[in-house]
XYZ file of C-alpha atoms in Angstrom:
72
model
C -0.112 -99.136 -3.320
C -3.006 -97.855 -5.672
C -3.567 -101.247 -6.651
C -4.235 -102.458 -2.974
C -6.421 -99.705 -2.612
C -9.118 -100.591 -5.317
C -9.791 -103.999 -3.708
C -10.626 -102.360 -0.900
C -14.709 -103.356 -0.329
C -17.030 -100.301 -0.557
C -20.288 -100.383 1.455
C -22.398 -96.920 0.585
C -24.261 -97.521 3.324
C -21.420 -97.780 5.677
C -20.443 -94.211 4.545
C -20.888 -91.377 6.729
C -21.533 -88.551 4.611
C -23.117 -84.950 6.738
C -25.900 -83.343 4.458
C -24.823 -79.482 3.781
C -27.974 -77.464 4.502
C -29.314 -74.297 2.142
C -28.178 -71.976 4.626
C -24.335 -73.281 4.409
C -24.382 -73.393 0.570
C -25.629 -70.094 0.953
C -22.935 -68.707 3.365
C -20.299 -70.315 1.106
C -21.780 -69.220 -2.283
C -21.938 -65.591 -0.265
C -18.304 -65.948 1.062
C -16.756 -66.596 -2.565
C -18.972 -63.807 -4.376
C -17.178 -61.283 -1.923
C -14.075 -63.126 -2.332
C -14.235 -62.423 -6.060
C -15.052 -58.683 -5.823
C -12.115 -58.172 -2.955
C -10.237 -59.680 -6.346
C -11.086 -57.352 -8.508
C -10.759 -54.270 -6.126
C -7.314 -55.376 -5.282
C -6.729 -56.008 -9.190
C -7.908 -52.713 -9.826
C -5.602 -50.785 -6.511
C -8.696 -50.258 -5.064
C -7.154 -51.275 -2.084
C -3.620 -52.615 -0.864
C -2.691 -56.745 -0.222
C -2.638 -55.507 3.315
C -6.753 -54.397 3.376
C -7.291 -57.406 1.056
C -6.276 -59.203 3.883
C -8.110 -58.027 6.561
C -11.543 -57.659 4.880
C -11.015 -61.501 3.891
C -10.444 -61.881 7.250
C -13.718 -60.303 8.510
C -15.041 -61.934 5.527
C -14.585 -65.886 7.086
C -15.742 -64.501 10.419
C -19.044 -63.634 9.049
C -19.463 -65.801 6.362
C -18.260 -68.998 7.723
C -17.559 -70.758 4.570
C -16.561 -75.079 5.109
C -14.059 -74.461 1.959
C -12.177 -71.140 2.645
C -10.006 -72.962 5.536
C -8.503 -74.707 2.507
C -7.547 -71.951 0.994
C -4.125 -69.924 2.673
C-alpha cells in the first residue's frame, strides 16, 4: 500500500494549503505558554487535576489555539 502511494502524481499548485495569519500563531504560541505554566503549577500542587482542568478549559475558549483540539 505505501508503495502505491508514492506514484501517486503531486501537483503543488493543485494543493490547497490556508495561510495561518500573525494573529493565530500568536493565539497558539499564547495558548501553549499558559499551557506550560498550568504544568508547572499543577507539578508544583499549586492547584488540583480538577482546576488544571478547568483553567485549560477557559484557556481554549480564549485562546483559540488550531492545535490544542488535538490534544485530549
Amino acid at each position: 500500500m505505501i508503495e502505491a502511494a508514492n506514484h501517486l502524481p503531486y501537483n503543488p499548485q493543485e494543493t490547497n494549503y490556508t495561510k495561518i495569519s500573525q494573529e493565530e500563531i500568536q493565539r497558539e504560541v499564547d495558548y501553549w505558554r499558559a499551557y506550560k505554566i498550568l504544568q508547572r503549577m499543577l507539578k508544583a500542587g499549586l492547584i488540583s487535576e480538577e482546576e488544571f482542568n478547568k483553567i485549560d478549559k477557559l484557556n481554549r475558549k480564549t485562546f483559540t489555539p488550531m492545535y490544542a483540539q488535538l490534544m485530549a
